[in-house]
Coordinates of C-alpha atoms and ligand atoms in Angstrom, one line a residue:
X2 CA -249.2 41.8 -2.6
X3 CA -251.1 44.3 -1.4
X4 CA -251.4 48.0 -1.8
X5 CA -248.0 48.7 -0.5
X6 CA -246.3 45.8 -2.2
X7 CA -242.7 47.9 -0.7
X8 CA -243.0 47.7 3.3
X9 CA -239.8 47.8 3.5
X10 CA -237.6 51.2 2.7
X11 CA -234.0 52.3 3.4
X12 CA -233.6 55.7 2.8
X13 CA -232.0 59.4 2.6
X14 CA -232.8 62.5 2.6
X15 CA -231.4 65.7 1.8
X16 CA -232.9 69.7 1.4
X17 CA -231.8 73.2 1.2
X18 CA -233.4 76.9 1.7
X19 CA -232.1 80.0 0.4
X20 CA -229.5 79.2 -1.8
X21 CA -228.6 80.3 -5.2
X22 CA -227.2 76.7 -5.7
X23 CA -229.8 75.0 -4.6
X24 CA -230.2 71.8 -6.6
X25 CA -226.1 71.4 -7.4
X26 CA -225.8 70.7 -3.4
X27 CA -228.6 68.5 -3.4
X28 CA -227.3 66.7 -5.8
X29 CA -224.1 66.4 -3.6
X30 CA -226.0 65.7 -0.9
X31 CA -227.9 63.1 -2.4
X32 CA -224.5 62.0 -3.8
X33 CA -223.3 61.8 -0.2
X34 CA -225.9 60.0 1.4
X35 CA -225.7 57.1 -1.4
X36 CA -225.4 54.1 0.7
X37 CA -228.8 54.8 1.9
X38 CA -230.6 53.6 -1.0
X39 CA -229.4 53.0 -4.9
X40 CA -233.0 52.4 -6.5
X41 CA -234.0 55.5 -7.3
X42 CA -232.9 59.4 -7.2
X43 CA -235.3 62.5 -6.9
X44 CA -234.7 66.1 -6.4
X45 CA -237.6 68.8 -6.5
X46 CA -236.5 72.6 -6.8
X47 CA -238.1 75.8 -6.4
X48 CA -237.9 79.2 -8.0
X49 CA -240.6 80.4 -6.2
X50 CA -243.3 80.4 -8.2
X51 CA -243.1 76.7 -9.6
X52 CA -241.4 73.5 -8.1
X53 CA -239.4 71.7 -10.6
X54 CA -239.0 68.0 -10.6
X55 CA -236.3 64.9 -12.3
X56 CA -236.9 61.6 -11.1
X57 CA -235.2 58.4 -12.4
X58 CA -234.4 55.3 -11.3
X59 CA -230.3 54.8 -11.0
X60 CA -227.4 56.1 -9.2
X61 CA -227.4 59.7 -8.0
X62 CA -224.6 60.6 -10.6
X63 CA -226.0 58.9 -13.6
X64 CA -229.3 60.5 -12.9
X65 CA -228.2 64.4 -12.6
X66 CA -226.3 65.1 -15.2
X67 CA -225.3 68.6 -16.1
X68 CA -228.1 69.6 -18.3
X69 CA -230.9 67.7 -16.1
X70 CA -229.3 70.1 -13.3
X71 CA -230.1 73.1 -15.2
X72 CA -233.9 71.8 -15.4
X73 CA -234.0 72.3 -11.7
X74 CA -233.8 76.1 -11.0
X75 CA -234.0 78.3 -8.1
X76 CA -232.9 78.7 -4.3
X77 CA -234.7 75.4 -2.4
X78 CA -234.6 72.0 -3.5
X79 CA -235.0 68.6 -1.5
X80 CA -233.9 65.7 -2.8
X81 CA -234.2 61.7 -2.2
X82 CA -232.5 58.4 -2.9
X83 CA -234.5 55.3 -2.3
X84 CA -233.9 51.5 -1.9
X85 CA -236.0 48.9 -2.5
X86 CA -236.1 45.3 -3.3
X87 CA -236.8 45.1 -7.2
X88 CA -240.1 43.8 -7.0
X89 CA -241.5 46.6 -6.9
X90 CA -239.0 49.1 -8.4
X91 CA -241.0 51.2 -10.2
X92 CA -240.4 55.2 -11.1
X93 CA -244.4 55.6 -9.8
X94 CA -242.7 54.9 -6.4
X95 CA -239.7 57.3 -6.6
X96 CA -239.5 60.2 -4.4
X97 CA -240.2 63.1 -3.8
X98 CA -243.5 63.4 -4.1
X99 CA -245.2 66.5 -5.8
X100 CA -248.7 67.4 -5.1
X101 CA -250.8 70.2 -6.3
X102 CA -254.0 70.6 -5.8
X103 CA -256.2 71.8 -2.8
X104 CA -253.0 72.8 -0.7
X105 CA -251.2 74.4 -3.4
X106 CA -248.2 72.9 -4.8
X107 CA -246.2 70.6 -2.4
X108 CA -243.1 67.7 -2.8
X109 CA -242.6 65.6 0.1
X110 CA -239.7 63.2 0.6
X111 CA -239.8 60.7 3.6
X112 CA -237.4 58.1 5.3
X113 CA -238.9 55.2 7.3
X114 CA -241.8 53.2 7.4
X115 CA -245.6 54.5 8.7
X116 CA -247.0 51.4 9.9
X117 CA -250.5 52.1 9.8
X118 CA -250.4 53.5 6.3
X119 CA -252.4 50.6 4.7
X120 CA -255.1 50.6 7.1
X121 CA -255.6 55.0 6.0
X122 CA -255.0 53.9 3.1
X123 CA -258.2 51.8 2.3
X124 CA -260.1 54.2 4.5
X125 CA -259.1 57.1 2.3
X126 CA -259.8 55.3 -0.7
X127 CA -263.6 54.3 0.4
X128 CA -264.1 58.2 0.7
X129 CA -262.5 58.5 -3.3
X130 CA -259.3 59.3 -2.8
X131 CA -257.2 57.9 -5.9
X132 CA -253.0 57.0 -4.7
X133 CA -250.7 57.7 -7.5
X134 CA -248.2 55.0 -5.9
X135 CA -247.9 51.9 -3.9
X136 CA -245.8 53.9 -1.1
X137 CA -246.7 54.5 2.4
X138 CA -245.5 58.0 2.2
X139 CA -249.0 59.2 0.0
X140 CA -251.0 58.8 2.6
X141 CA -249.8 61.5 4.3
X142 CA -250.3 64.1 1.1
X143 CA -253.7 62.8 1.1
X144 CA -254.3 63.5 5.0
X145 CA -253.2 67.2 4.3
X146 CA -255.2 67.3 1.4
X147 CA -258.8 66.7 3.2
X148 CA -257.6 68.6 6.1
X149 CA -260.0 71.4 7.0
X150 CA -257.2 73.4 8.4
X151 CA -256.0 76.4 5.9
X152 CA -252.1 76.9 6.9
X153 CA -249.5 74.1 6.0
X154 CA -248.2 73.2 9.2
X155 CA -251.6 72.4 10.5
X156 CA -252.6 70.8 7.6
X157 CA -249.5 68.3 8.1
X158 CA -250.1 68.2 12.0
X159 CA -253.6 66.8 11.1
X160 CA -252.0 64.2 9.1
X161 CA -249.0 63.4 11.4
X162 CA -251.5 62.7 14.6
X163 CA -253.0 60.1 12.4
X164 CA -249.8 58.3 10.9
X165 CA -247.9 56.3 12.8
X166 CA -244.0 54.1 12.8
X167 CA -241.1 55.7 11.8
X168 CA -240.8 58.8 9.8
X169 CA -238.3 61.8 9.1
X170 CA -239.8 64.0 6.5
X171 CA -238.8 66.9 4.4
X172 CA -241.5 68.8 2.5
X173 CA -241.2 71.5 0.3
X174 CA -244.0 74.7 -1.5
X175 CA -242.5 77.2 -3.4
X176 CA -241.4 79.7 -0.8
X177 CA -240.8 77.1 2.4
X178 CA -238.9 73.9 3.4
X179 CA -240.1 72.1 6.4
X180 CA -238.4 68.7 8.4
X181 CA -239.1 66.9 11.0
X182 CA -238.5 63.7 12.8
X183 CA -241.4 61.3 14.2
X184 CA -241.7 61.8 18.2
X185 CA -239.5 58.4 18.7
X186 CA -237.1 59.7 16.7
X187 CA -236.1 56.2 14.7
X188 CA -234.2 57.6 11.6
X189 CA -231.4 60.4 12.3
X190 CA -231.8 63.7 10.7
X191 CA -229.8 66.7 10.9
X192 CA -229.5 70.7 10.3
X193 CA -226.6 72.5 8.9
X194 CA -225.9 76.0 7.6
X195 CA -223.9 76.7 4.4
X196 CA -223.3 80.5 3.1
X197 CA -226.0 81.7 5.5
X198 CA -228.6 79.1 4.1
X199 CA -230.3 76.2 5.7
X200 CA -229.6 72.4 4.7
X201 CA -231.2 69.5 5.9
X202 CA -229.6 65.8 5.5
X203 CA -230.3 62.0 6.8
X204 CA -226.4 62.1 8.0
X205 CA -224.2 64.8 8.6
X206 CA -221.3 63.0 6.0
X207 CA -223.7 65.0 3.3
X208 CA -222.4 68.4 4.8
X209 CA -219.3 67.5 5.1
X210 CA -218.9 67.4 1.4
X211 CA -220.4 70.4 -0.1
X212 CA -218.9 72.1 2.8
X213 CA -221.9 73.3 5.5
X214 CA -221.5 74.0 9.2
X215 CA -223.2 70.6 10.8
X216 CA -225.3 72.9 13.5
X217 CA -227.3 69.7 15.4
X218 CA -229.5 67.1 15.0
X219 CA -232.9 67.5 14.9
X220 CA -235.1 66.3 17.8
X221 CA -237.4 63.2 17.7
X222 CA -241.2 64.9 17.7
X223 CA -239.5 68.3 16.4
X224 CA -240.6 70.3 13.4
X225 CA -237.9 72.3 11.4
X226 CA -240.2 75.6 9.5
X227 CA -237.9 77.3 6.9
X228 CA -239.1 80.2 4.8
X229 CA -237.5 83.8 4.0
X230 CA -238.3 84.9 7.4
X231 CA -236.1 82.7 9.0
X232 CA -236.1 79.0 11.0
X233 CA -238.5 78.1 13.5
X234 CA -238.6 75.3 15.6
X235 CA -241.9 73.6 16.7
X236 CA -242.5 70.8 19.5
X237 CA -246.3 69.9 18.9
X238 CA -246.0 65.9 19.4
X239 CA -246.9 64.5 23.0
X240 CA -243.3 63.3 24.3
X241 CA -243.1 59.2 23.9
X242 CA -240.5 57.4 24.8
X243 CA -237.6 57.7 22.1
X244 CA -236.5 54.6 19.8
X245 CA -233.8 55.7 17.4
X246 CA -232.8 52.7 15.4
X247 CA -230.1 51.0 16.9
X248 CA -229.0 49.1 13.1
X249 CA -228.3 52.3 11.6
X250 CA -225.0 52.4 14.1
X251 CA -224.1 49.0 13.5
X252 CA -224.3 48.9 9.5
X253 CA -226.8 51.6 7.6
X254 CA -225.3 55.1 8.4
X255 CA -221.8 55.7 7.1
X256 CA -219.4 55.2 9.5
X257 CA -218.2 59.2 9.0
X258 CA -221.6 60.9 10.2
X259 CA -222.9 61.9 13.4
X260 CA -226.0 60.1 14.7
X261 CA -227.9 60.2 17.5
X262 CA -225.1 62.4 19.1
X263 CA -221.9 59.7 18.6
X264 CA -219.8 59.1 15.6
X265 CA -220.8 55.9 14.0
X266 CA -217.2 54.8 13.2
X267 CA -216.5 55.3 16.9
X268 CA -219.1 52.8 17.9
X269 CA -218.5 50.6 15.7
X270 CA -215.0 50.3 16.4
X271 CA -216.3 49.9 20.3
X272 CA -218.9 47.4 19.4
X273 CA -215.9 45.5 18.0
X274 CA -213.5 45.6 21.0
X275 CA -217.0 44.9 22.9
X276 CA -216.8 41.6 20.5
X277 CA -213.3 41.4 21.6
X278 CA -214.0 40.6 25.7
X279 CA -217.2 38.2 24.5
X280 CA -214.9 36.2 22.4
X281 CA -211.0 36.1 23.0
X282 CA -209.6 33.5 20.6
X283 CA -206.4 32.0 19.9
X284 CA -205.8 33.4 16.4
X285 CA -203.0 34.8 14.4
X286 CA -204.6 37.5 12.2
X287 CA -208.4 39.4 12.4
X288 CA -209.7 40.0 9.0
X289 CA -212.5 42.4 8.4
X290 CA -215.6 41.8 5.6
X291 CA -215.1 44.6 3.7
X292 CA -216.3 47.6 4.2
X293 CA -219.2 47.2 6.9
X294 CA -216.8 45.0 9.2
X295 CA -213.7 47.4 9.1
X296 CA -214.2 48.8 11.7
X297 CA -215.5 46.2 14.1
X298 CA -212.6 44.3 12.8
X299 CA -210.3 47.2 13.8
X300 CA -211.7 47.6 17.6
X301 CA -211.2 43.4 18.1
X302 CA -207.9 43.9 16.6
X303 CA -206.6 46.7 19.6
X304 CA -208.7 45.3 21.5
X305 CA -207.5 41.4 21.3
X306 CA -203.9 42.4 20.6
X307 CA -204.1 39.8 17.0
X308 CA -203.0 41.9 13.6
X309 CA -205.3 42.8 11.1
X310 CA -204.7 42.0 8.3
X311 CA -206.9 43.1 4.7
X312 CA -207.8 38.9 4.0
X313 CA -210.2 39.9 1.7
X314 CA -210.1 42.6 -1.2
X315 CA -212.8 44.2 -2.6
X316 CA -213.4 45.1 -5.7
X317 CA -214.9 49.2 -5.6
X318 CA -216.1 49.3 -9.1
X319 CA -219.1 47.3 -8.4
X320 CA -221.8 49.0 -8.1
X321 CA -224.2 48.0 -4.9
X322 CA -227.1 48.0 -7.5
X323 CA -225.5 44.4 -8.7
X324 CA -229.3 42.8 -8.8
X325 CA -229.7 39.6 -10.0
X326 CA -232.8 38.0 -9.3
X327 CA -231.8 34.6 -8.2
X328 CA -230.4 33.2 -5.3
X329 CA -227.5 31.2 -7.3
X330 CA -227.0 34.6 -9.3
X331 CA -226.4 36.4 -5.7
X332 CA -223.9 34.3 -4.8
X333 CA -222.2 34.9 -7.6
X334 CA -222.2 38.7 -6.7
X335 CA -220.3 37.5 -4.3
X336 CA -217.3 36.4 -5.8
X337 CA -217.0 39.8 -7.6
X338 CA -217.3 41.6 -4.9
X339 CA -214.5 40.1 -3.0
X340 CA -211.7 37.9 -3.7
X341 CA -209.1 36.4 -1.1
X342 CA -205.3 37.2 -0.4
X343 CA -204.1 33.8 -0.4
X344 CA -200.3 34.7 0.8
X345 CA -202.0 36.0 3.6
X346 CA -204.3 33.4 5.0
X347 CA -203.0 30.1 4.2
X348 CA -202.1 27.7 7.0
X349 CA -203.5 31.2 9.9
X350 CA -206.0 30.7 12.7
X351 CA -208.4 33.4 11.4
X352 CA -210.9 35.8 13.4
X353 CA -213.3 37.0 10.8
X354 CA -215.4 39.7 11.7
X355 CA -219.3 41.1 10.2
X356 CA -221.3 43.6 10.6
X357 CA -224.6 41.1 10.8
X358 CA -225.8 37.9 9.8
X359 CA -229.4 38.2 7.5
X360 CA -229.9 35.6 5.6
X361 CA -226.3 33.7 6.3
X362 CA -226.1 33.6 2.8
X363 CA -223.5 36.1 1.9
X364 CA -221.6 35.2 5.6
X365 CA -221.3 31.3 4.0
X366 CA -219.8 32.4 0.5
X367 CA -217.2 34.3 2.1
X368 CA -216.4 32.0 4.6
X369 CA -215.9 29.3 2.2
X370 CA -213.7 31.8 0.1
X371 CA -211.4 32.2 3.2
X372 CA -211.0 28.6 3.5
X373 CA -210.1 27.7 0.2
X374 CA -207.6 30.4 0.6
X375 CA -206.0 28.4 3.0
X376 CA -206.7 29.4 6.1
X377 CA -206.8 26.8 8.7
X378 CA -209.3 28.0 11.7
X379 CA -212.1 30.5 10.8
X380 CA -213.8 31.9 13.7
X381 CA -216.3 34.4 12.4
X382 CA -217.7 36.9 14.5
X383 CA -220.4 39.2 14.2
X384 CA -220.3 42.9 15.9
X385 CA -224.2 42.6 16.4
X386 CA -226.7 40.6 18.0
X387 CA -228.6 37.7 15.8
X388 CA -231.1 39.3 13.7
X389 CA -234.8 36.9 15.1
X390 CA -237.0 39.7 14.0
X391 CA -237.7 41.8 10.8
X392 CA -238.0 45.7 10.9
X393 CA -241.2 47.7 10.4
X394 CA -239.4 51.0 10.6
X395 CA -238.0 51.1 7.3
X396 CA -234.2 48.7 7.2
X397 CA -235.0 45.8 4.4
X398 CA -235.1 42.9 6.5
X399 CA -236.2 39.3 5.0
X400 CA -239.6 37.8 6.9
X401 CA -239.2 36.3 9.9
X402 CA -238.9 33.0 8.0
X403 CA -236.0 33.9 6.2
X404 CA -234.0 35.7 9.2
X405 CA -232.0 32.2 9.8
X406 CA -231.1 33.7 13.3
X407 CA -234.7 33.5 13.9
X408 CA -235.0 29.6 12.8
X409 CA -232.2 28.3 13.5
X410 CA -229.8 27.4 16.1
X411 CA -226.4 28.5 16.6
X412 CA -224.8 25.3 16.1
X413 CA -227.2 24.9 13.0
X414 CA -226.3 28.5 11.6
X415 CA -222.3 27.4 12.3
X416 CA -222.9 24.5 10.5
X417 CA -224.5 25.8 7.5
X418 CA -222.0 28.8 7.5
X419 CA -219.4 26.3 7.8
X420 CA -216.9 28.1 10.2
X421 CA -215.4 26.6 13.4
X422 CA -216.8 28.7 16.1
X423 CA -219.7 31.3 15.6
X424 CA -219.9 34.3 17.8
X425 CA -222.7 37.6 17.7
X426 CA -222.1 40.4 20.2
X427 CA -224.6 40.4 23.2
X428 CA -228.1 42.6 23.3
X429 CA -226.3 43.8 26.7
X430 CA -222.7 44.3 24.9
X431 CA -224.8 45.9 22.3
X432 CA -226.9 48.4 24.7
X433 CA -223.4 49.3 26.6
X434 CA -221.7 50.0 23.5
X435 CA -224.8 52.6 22.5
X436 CA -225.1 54.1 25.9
X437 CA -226.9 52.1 28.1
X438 CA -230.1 51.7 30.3
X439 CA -230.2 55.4 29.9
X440 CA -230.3 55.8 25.9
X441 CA -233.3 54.4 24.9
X442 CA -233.0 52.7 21.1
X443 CA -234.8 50.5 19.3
X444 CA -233.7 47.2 19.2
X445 CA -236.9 45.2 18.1
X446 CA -234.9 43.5 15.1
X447 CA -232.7 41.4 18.2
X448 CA -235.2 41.4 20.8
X449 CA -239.0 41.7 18.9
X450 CA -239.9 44.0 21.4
X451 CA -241.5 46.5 18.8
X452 CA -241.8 50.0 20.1
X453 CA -244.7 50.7 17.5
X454 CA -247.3 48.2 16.9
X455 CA -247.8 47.0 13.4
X456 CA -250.4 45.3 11.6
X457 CA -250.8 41.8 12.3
X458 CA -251.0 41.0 8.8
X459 CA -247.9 42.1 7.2
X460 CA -247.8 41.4 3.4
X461 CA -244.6 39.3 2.6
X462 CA -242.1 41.7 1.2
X463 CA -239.9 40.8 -2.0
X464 CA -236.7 38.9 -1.7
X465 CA -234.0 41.3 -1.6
X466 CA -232.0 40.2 -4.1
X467 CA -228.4 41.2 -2.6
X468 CA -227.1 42.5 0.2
X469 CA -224.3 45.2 0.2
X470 CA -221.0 44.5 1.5
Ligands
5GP15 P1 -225.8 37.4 4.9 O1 -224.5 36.8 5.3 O2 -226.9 37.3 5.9 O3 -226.3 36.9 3.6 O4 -225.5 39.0 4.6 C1 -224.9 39.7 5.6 C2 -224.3 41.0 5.0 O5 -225.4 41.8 4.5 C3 -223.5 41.8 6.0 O6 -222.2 42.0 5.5 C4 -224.2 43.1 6.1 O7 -223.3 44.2 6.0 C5 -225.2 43.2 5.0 N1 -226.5 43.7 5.4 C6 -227.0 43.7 6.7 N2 -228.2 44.3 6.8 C7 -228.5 44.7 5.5 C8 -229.6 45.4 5.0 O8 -230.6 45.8 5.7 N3 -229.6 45.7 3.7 C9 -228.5 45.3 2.9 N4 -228.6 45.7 1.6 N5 -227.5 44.7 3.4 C10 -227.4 44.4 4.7
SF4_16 FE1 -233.7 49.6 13.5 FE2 -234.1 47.0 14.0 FE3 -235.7 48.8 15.1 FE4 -235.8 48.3 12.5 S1 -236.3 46.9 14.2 S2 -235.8 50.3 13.5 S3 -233.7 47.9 12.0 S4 -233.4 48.5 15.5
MG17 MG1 -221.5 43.7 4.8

């Protein structure tokens, strides 16, 4: 392993300015934005003369209870939830950061992945600098730190010319909150207003519970400055071509939010009825995986004219933090997860339909459920193109190796997943769906076509030890 033994993050991020309740709607922000990572919960506050910080590892509402809520006073917080494969879950490497030193007292909190951060990394560290963590995310504290410029935002623009892959960021002092997205724009990140103050979240679902006005998204390569004064918006980056992250439509965000300007249920549903004209089958009933293929399932459904039907329960008091750490365990997790409606499958032709196929692991478990639930035909169909290549921008994806998409055939992967036909969605059904020739995304996970280099030698992330459903 090397100094960064977690390459791969999924995160969210969440911050306010100006508001007497500061860290109670971070915490429902945070709360919110769940999904995008169940390791580990941080939220820094500030009353404006000291940042206050709680950190644990957990869920979001086991972590900030009452009491540890009144730890956190004044009128700005930013908060963070983090996933990671367990290897290296370790509080050291929970976010946000706080820093004091040099440049004063600051928390940072980032989503994505800096791909260069190991090689600054061992050049900082031959000049003494000494990392607190294994994350990516210090180097960028430590860039500001030997910075020769005096005010923060030049400080962080010296550090951000040197950094690059994928990275929306919230930082915090005492008396001003400041976001921005990389210049390609990979992870979404938005801007609200609630009671006159300013909140910041990784998907607009956040505002929509504590109430705030979702105002826009923030640009790729644009830099969000909050203090008492007011908001200011900066454009210092050199305009590159945009790569917003094409996965977080088709399984990461929550299908309520606004990303990248569309609803993700809405595309989902399309990329589904998309799915529909790539594969028409003979079948009496479609049957989503719950909950990332519901609404996939949903567009074949209209789209095909076959019923849905809910072939497959799941149970919602298991937690997505069900970690095991073995393969035969994971299966397990499974089974309970989801159990079969018998009455409703046996003796139907069956259109199953997923969100993606990783590891094929998960996709064989429930296929095999479905069939000894008696259904009689299982064509399983995935709303996504296969999965060759890993991510370097911050989704937990497998090695290369262990992407089965990537090493396998189709008729090898239908075989092993033991379904009668096998269908993903087309890179072109895929790009139509998003918007076409003319919406640049990412899409290096399908196609390898990385929009950022990355080091050639990658080290081998951890297994992740289950996959949500
Ligand atoms: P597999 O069949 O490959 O074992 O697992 C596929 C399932 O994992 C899909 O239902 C999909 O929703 C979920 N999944 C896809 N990508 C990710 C990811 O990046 N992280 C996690 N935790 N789950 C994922
Ligand atoms: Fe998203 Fe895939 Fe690109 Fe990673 S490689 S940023 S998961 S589209
Ligand atoms: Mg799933």
């Amino acid at each position: 392993m090397g100094p960064f033994d977690k390459f791969h993050e999924e995160c969210g991020i969440f911050g306010v300015f100006n508001h007497p309740e500061a860290s109670n709607l971070t915490y429902l922000g945070l709360y919110a934005l769940q999904h995008r990572g169940q390791e580990s919960a941080g939220i820094v506050s500030s009353d404006g003369s000291a940042l206050h910080v709680h950190k644990a590892m957990g869920l979001v509402a086991d972590i900030f209870t009452e009491p540890v809520l009144k730890t956190l006073p004044g009128f700005s917080a930013i908060g963070h939830v983090r996933y990671s494969t367990t290897g290296s879950s370790q509080i050291k490497n929970a976010q946000p950061f706080v820093v004091s030193g040099g440049i004063g007292n600051v928390a940072i909190a980032h989503n994505g992945n800096l791909t260069n951060a190991m090689e600054i990394r061992k050049e900082l560290e031959s000049y003494g600098s000494i990392f607190q963590s294994t994350m990516d995310t210090e180097v960028i504290i430590h860039l500001m730190a030997i910075s020769r410029e005096r005010a923060l935002l030049d400080r962080l623009m010296d550090a951000l010319v040197r950094v690059q892959g994928a990275y929306s960021l919230l930082l915090m002092t005492e008396d001003t909150m400041i976001a921005l997205r990389d210049p390609r724009g990979f992870r979404p990140l938005s801007i609200g207003t609630i009671d006159g103050a300013t909140v910041v979240a990784s998907e607009s679902c956040a505002f929509d519970l504590i109430g705030a006005v979702f105002e826009r998204e923030i640009e790729p390569g644009e830099i969000i400055y909050v203090d008492k004064k007011g908001v200011k918006s900066y454009k210092p980056f050199v305009p590159v071509k945009q790569s917003p992250c094409v996965f977080e439509f088709i399984y990461f965000a929550r299908p309520d939010s606004i990303i990248f300007g569309k609803n993700v249920y809405e595309i989902r549903k399309e990329l589904g009825r998309q799915l529909a004209r790539e594969y028409p089958k003979e079948a009496d009933i479609v049957i989503p995986v719950p909950d990332s293929g519901m609404p996939a399932a949903i567009g074949y459904a209209q789209e095909a004219g076959i019923p849905i039907e809910l072939g497959l329960i799941r149970n919602h008091y298991v937690g997505r933090t069900f970690i095991e750490p073995k393969q035969s365990i994971r299966h397990f997790g499974v089974k309970i997860k989801l159990n079969p409606v018998r009455e409703i499958l046996r003796g139907k032709r069956v259109v199953v339909i997923d969100d993606s196929i990783v590891r094929a692991t998960t996709g064989r478990k429930i296929i095999k459920m479905i069939r000894n639930g008696g259904a009689k035909e299982i064509h399983f169909l995935i709303s996504s193109p296969p999965t060759r290549y890993p991510c370097f921008y911050g989704i937990d994806t497998p090695t290369k190796e262990e992407l089965i998409a990537n090493s396998h055939s189709m008729e090898e992967i239908r075989e092993y997943i033991t379904c009668d036909s096998l269908g993903y969605l087309s890179i072109e059904g895929l790009r139509h769906v998003v918007g076409g020739e003319q919406k640049p995304y990412c899409y290096a996970c399908f196609d390898g076509r990385y929009p950022v280099e990355f080091p050639v030698r990658i080290p081998k992330p951890q297994m992740p030890l289950f996959y949500n459903l």
